[in-house]
GROMACS .gro file of C-alpha atoms in nm:
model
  320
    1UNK     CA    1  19.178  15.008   6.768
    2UNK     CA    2  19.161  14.914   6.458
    3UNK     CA    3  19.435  14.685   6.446
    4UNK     CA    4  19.220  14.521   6.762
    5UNK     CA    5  18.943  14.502   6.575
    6UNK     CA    6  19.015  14.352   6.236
    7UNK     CA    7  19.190  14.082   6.408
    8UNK     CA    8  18.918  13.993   6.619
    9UNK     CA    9  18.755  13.995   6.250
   10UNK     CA   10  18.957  13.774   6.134
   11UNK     CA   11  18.985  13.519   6.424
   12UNK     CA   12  18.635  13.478   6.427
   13UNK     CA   13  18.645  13.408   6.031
   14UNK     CA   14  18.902  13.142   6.122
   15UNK     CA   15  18.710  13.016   6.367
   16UNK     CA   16  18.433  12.953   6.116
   17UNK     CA   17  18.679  12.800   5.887
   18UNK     CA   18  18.771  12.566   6.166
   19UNK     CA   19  18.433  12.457   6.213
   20UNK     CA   20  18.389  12.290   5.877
   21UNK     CA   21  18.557  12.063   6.064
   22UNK     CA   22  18.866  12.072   6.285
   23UNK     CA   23  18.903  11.685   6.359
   24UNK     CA   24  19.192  11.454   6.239
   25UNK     CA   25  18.924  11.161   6.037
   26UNK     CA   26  18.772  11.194   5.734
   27UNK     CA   27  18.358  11.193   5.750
   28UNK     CA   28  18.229  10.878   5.568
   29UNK     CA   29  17.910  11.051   5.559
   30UNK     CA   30  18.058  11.304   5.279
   31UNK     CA   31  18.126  11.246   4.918
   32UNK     CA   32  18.499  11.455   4.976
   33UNK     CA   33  18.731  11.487   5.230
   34UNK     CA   34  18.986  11.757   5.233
   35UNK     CA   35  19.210  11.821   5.402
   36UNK     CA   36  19.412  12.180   5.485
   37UNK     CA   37  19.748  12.273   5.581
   38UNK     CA   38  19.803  12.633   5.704
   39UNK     CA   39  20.177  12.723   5.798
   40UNK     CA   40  20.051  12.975   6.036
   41UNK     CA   41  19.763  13.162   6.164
   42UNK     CA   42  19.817  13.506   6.038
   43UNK     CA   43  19.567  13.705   5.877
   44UNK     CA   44  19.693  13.682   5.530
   45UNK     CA   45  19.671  13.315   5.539
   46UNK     CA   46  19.359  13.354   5.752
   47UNK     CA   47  19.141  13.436   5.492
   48UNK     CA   48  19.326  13.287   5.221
   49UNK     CA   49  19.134  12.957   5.383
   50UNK     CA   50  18.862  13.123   5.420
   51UNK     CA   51  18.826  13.179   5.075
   52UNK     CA   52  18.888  12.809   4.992
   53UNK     CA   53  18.621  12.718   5.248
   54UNK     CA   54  18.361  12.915   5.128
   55UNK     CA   55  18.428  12.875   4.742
   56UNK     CA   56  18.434  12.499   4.790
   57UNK     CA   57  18.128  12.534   4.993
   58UNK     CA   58  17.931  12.685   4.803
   59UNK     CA   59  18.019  12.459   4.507
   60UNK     CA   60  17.968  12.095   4.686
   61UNK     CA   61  17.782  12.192   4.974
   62UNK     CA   62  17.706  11.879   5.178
   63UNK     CA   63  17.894  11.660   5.003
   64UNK     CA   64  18.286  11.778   5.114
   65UNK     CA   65  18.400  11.759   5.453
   66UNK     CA   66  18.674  12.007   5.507
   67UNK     CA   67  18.966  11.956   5.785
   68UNK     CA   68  19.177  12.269   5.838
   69UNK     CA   69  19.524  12.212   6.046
   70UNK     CA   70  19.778  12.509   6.119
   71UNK     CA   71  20.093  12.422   6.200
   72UNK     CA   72  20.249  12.704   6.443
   73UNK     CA   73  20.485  12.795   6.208
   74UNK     CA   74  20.659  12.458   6.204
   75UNK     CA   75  20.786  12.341   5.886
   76UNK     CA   76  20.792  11.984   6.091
   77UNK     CA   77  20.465  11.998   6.165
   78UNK     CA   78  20.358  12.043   5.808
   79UNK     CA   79  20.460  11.701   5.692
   80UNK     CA   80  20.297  11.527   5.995
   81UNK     CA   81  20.016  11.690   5.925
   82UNK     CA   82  20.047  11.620   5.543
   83UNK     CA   83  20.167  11.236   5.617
   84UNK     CA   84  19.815  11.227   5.869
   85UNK     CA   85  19.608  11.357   5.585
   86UNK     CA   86  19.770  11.077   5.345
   87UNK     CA   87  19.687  10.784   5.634
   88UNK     CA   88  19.324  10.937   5.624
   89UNK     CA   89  19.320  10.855   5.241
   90UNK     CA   90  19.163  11.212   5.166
   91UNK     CA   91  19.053  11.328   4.837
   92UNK     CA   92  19.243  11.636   4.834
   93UNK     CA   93  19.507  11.834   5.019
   94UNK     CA   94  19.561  12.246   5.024
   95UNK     CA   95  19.828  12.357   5.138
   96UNK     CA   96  19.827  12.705   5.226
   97UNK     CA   97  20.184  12.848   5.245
   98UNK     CA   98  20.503  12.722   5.116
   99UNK     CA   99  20.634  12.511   5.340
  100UNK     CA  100  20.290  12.369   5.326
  101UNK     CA  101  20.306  12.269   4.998
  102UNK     CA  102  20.646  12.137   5.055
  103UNK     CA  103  20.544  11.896   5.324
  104UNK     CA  104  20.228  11.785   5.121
  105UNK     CA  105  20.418  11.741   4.787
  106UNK     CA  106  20.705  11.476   4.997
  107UNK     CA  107  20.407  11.288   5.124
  108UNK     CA  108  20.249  11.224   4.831
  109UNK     CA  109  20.241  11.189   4.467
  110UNK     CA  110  19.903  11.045   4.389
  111UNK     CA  111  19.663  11.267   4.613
  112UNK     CA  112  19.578  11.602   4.420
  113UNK     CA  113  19.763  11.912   4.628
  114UNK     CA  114  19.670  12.273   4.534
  115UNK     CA  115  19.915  12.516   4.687
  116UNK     CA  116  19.792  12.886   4.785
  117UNK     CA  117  19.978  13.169   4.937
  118UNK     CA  118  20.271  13.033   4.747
  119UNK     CA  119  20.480  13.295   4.550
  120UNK     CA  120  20.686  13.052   4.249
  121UNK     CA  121  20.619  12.705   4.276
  122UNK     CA  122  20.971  12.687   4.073
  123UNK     CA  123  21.123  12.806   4.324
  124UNK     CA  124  20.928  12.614   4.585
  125UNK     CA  125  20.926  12.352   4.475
  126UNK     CA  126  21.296  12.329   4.280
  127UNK     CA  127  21.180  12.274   3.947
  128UNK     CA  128  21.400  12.306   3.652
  129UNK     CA  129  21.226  12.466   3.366
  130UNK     CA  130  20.858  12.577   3.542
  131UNK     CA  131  20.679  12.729   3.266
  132UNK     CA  132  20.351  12.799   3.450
  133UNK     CA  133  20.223  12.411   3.514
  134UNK     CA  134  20.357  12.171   3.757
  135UNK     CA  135  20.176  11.886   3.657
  136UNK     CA  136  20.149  11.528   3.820
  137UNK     CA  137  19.950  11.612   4.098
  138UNK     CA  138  20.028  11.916   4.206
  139UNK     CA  139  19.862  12.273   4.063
  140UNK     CA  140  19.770  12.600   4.295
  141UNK     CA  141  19.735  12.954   4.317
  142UNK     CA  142  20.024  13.235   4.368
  143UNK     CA  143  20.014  13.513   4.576
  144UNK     CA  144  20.321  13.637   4.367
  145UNK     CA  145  20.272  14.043   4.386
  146UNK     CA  146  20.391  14.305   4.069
  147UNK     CA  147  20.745  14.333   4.238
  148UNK     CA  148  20.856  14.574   3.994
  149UNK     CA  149  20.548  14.808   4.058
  150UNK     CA  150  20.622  14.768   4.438
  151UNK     CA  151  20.916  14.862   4.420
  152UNK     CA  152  20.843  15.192   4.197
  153UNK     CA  153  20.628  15.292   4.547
  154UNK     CA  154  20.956  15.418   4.724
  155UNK     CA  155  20.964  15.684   4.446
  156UNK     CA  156  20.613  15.787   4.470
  157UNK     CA  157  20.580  15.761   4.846
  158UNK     CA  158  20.903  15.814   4.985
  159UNK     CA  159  21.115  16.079   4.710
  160UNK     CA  160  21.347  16.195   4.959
  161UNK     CA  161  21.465  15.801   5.091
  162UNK     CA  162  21.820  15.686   4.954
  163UNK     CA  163  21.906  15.343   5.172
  164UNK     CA  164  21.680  15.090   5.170
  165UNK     CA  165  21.678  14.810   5.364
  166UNK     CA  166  21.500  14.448   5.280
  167UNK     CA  167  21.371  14.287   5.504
  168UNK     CA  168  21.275  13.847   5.575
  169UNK     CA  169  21.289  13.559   5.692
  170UNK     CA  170  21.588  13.353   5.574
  171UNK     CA  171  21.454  13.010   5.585
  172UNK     CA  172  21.203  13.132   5.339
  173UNK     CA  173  21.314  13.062   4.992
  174UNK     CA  174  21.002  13.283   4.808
  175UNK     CA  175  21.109  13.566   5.042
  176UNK     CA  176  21.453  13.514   4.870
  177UNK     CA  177  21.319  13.500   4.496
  178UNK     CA  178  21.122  13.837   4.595
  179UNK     CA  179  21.397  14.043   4.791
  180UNK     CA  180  21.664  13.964   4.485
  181UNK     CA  181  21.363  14.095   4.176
  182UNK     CA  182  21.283  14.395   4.436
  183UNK     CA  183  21.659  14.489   4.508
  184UNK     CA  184  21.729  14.469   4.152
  185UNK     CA  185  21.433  14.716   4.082
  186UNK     CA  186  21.546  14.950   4.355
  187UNK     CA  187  21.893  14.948   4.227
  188UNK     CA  188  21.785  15.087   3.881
  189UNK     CA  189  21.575  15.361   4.033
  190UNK     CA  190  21.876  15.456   4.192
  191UNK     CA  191  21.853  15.326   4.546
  192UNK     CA  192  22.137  15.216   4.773
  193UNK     CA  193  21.993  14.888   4.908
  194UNK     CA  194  22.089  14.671   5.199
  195UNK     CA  195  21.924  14.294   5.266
  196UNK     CA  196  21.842  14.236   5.630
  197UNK     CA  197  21.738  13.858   5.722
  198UNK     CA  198  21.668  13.703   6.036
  199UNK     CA  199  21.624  13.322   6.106
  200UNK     CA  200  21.324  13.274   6.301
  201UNK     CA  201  21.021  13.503   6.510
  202UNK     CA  202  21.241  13.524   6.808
  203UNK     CA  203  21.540  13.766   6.631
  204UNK     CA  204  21.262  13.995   6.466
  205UNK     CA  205  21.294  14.246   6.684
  206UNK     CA  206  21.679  14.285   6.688
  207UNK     CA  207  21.716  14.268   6.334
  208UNK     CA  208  21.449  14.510   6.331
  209UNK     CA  209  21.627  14.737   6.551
  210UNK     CA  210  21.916  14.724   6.341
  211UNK     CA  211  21.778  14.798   6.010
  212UNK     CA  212  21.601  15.123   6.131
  213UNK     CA  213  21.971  15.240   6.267
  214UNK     CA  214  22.066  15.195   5.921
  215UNK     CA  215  21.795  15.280   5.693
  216UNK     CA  216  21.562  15.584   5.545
  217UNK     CA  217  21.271  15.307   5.491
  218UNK     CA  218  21.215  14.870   5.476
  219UNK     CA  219  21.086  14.655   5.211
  220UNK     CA  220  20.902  14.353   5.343
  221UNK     CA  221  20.786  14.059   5.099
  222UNK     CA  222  20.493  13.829   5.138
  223UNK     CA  223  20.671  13.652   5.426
  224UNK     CA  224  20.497  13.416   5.650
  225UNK     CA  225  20.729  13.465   5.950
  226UNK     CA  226  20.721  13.875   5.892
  227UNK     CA  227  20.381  13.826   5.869
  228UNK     CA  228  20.303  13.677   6.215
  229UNK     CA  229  20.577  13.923   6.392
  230UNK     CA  230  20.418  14.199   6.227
  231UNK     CA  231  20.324  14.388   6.549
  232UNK     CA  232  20.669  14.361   6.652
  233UNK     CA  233  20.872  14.497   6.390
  234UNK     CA  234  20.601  14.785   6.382
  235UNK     CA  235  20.675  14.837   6.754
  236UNK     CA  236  21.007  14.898   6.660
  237UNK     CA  237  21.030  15.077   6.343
  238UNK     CA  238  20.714  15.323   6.413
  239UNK     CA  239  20.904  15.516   6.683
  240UNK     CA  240  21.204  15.532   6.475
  241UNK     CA  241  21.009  15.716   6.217
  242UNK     CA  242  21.077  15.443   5.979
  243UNK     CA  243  20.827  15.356   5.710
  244UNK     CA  244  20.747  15.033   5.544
  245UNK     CA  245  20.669  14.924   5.225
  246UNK     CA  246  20.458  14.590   5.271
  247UNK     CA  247  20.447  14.331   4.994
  248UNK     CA  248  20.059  14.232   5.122
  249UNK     CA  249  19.775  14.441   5.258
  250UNK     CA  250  19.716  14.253   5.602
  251UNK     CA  251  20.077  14.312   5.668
  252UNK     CA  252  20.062  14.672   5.584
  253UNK     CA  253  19.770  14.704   5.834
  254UNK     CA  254  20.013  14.583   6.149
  255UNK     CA  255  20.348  14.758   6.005
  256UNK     CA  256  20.339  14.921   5.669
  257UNK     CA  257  20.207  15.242   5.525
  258UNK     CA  258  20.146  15.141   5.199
  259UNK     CA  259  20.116  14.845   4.930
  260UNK     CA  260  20.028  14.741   4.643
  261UNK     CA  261  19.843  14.398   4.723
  262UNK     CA  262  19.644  14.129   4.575
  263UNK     CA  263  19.339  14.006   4.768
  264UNK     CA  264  19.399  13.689   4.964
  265UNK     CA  265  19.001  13.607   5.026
  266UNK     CA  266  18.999  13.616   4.645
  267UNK     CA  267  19.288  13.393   4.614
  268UNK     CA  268  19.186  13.174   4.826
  269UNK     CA  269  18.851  13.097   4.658
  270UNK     CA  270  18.989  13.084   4.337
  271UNK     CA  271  19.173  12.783   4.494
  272UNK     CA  272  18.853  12.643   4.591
  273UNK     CA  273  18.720  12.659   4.316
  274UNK     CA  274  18.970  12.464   4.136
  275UNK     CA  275  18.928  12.212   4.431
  276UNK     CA  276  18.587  12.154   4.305
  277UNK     CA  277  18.699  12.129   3.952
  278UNK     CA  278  18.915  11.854   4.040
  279UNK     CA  279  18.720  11.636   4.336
  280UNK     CA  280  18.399  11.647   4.071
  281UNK     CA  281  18.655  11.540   3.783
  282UNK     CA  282  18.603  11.834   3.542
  283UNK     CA  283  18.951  11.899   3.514
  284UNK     CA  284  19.279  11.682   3.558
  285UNK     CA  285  19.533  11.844   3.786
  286UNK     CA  286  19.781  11.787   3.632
  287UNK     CA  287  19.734  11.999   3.364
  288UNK     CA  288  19.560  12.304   3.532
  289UNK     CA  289  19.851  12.628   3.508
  290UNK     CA  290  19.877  12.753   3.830
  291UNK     CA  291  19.655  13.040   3.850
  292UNK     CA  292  19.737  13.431   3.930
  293UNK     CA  293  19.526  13.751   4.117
  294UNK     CA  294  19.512  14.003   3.835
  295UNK     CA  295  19.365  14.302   4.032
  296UNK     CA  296  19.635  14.393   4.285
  297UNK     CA  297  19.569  14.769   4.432
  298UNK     CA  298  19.728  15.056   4.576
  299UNK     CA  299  19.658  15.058   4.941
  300UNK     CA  300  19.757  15.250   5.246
  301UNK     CA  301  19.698  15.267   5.640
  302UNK     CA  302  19.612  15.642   5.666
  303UNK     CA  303  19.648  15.653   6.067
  304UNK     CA  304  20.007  15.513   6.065
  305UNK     CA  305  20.082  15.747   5.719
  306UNK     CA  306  20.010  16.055   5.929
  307UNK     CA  307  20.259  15.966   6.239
  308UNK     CA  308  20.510  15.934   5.980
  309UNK     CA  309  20.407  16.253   5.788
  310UNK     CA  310  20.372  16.109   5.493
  311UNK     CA  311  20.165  16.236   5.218
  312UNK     CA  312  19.907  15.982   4.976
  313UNK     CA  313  19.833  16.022   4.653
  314UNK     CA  314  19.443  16.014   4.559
  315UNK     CA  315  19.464  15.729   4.409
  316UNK     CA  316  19.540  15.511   4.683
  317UNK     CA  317  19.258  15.312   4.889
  318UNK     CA  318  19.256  15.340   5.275
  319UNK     CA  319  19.311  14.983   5.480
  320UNK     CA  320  18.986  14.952   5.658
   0.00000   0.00000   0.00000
């Protein structure tokens, strides 16, 4: 039920977001015109544009007209949405999600893009070198969690685990950066650990399946595709009496029993207000550092905890 619930939540939120405007043009009427890429609608990324919405709201009011795409997942779909938003001639592009921020960054180099969601725009982008600004036109915030204090939550949680297994999606290269910092972290606390990947939404389940055969407990990062098939890889490894460690809160709510997340609402308004910074020409984009959530917090989903018989420490904060 409560699953149910904060989705419905969080669709409706979405559905707000979408009504800043959810048509293809810019408005002449307004100052701005931005325009949004979201890989997926999942509730991570959800409110991570719902954060950007309402901080950019609240800072321009009338005067920016907001657009907010999703692409279904499709990395294709990205960069026609990102090449539309370029024929529109809009002021500003974010791209929430990696592949997002891919897409936008091919389509353009003279339109300001801020990235959110995104883990290491080195990685994601393939730069040589990234030493905390992108510059040219491209800046952002990163959902990049404290891997090594993640990681340090299979000792605390789970004492009597020894095989680990990793799991994400393959065609995503920040899942990649994260599972190789988190094995290595596992490794040293003395972990045997295993990296399970599957290509796209429609192996989850198998791979799933598999892991739980082979593991005491599952690591998943802050993947988009894990993300989304959430439900189904808790459909599978709840009745194996497998538990997972989730690298993001909203993820932990459909699968996991505990994390240690940042807050993507937050993230995502910190993003908007950096928009705002840029469309009103207070700062230059290109030299804005991309910008970090500081707070991240021990959380855990207390109803899913119990099946597994798993105690929490005190100092952890119950998912609502």
């Amino acid at each position: 039920m409560k699953t149910k619930m904060k989705q419905m939540i969080l669709a409706s939120a979405m559905t707000l977001a979408l009504g800043c405007s959810n048509n293809n043009s810019t408005d002449t009427s307004a100052k701005y015109n931005v325009g949004v890429i979201q890989l997926v609608q999942h509730p991570a990324l959800d409110v991570a544009t719902q954060g950007f919405t309402d901080a950019l709201q609240a800072e321009l009011g009338d005067d920016v007209n907001i657009s907010v795409q999703v692409a279904a997942g499709d990395s294709s779909t990205c960069i026609t949405i990102a090449n539309s938003y370029v024929s529109e001639g809009v002021d500003l592009i974010m791209a929430n999600a990696t592949p997002a921020l891919q897409a936008a960054s091919s389509a353009t180099s003279q339109i300001p893009i801020l990235g959110t969601s995104v883990t290491e725009y080195g990685t994601a982008l393939s730069l040589k070198d990234f030493n905390g600004t992108v510059g040219g036109n491209i800046s952002g915030t990163a959902d990049l969690p404290p891997l090594e204090q993640q990681a340090e939550l299979f000792k605390e949680l789970l004492p009597n685990a020894k095989n680990i297994g990793i799991l994400y999606c393959s065609s995503e290269p920040n899942s990649v950066y994260q599972s190789n910092i988190v094995q290595k972290e596992l490794e040293k606390l003395g972990y045997n650990v295993k990296v399970y990947t599957f290509s796209d939404s429609n192996d989850v389940s198998a791979v799933t399946q598999t892991v739980c055969q082979e593991v005491d407990a599952i690591y998943i990062p802050t993947d988009n595709t894990a993300a989304s098939c959430a439900e189904a890889i808790n459909n599978v490894a709840e009745p194996a009496g497998v538990p997972i460690i989730a690298g993001e809160e909203n993820m932990c709510n459909l699968c996991g029993i505990a994390t240690l997340s940042i807050d993507y609402y937050e993230l995502g308004q910190l993003t908007g207000k950096m928009a705002a910074e840029v469309l009103t020409g207070k700062k230059n984009i290109s030299d804005m550092p991309i910008q970090y959530y500081e707070n991240p917090v021990k959380k855990f989903d207390k109803e899913r905890a119990e099946k597994l018989g798993i105690s929490i420490p005190s100092d952890y904060t119950e998912i609502q």
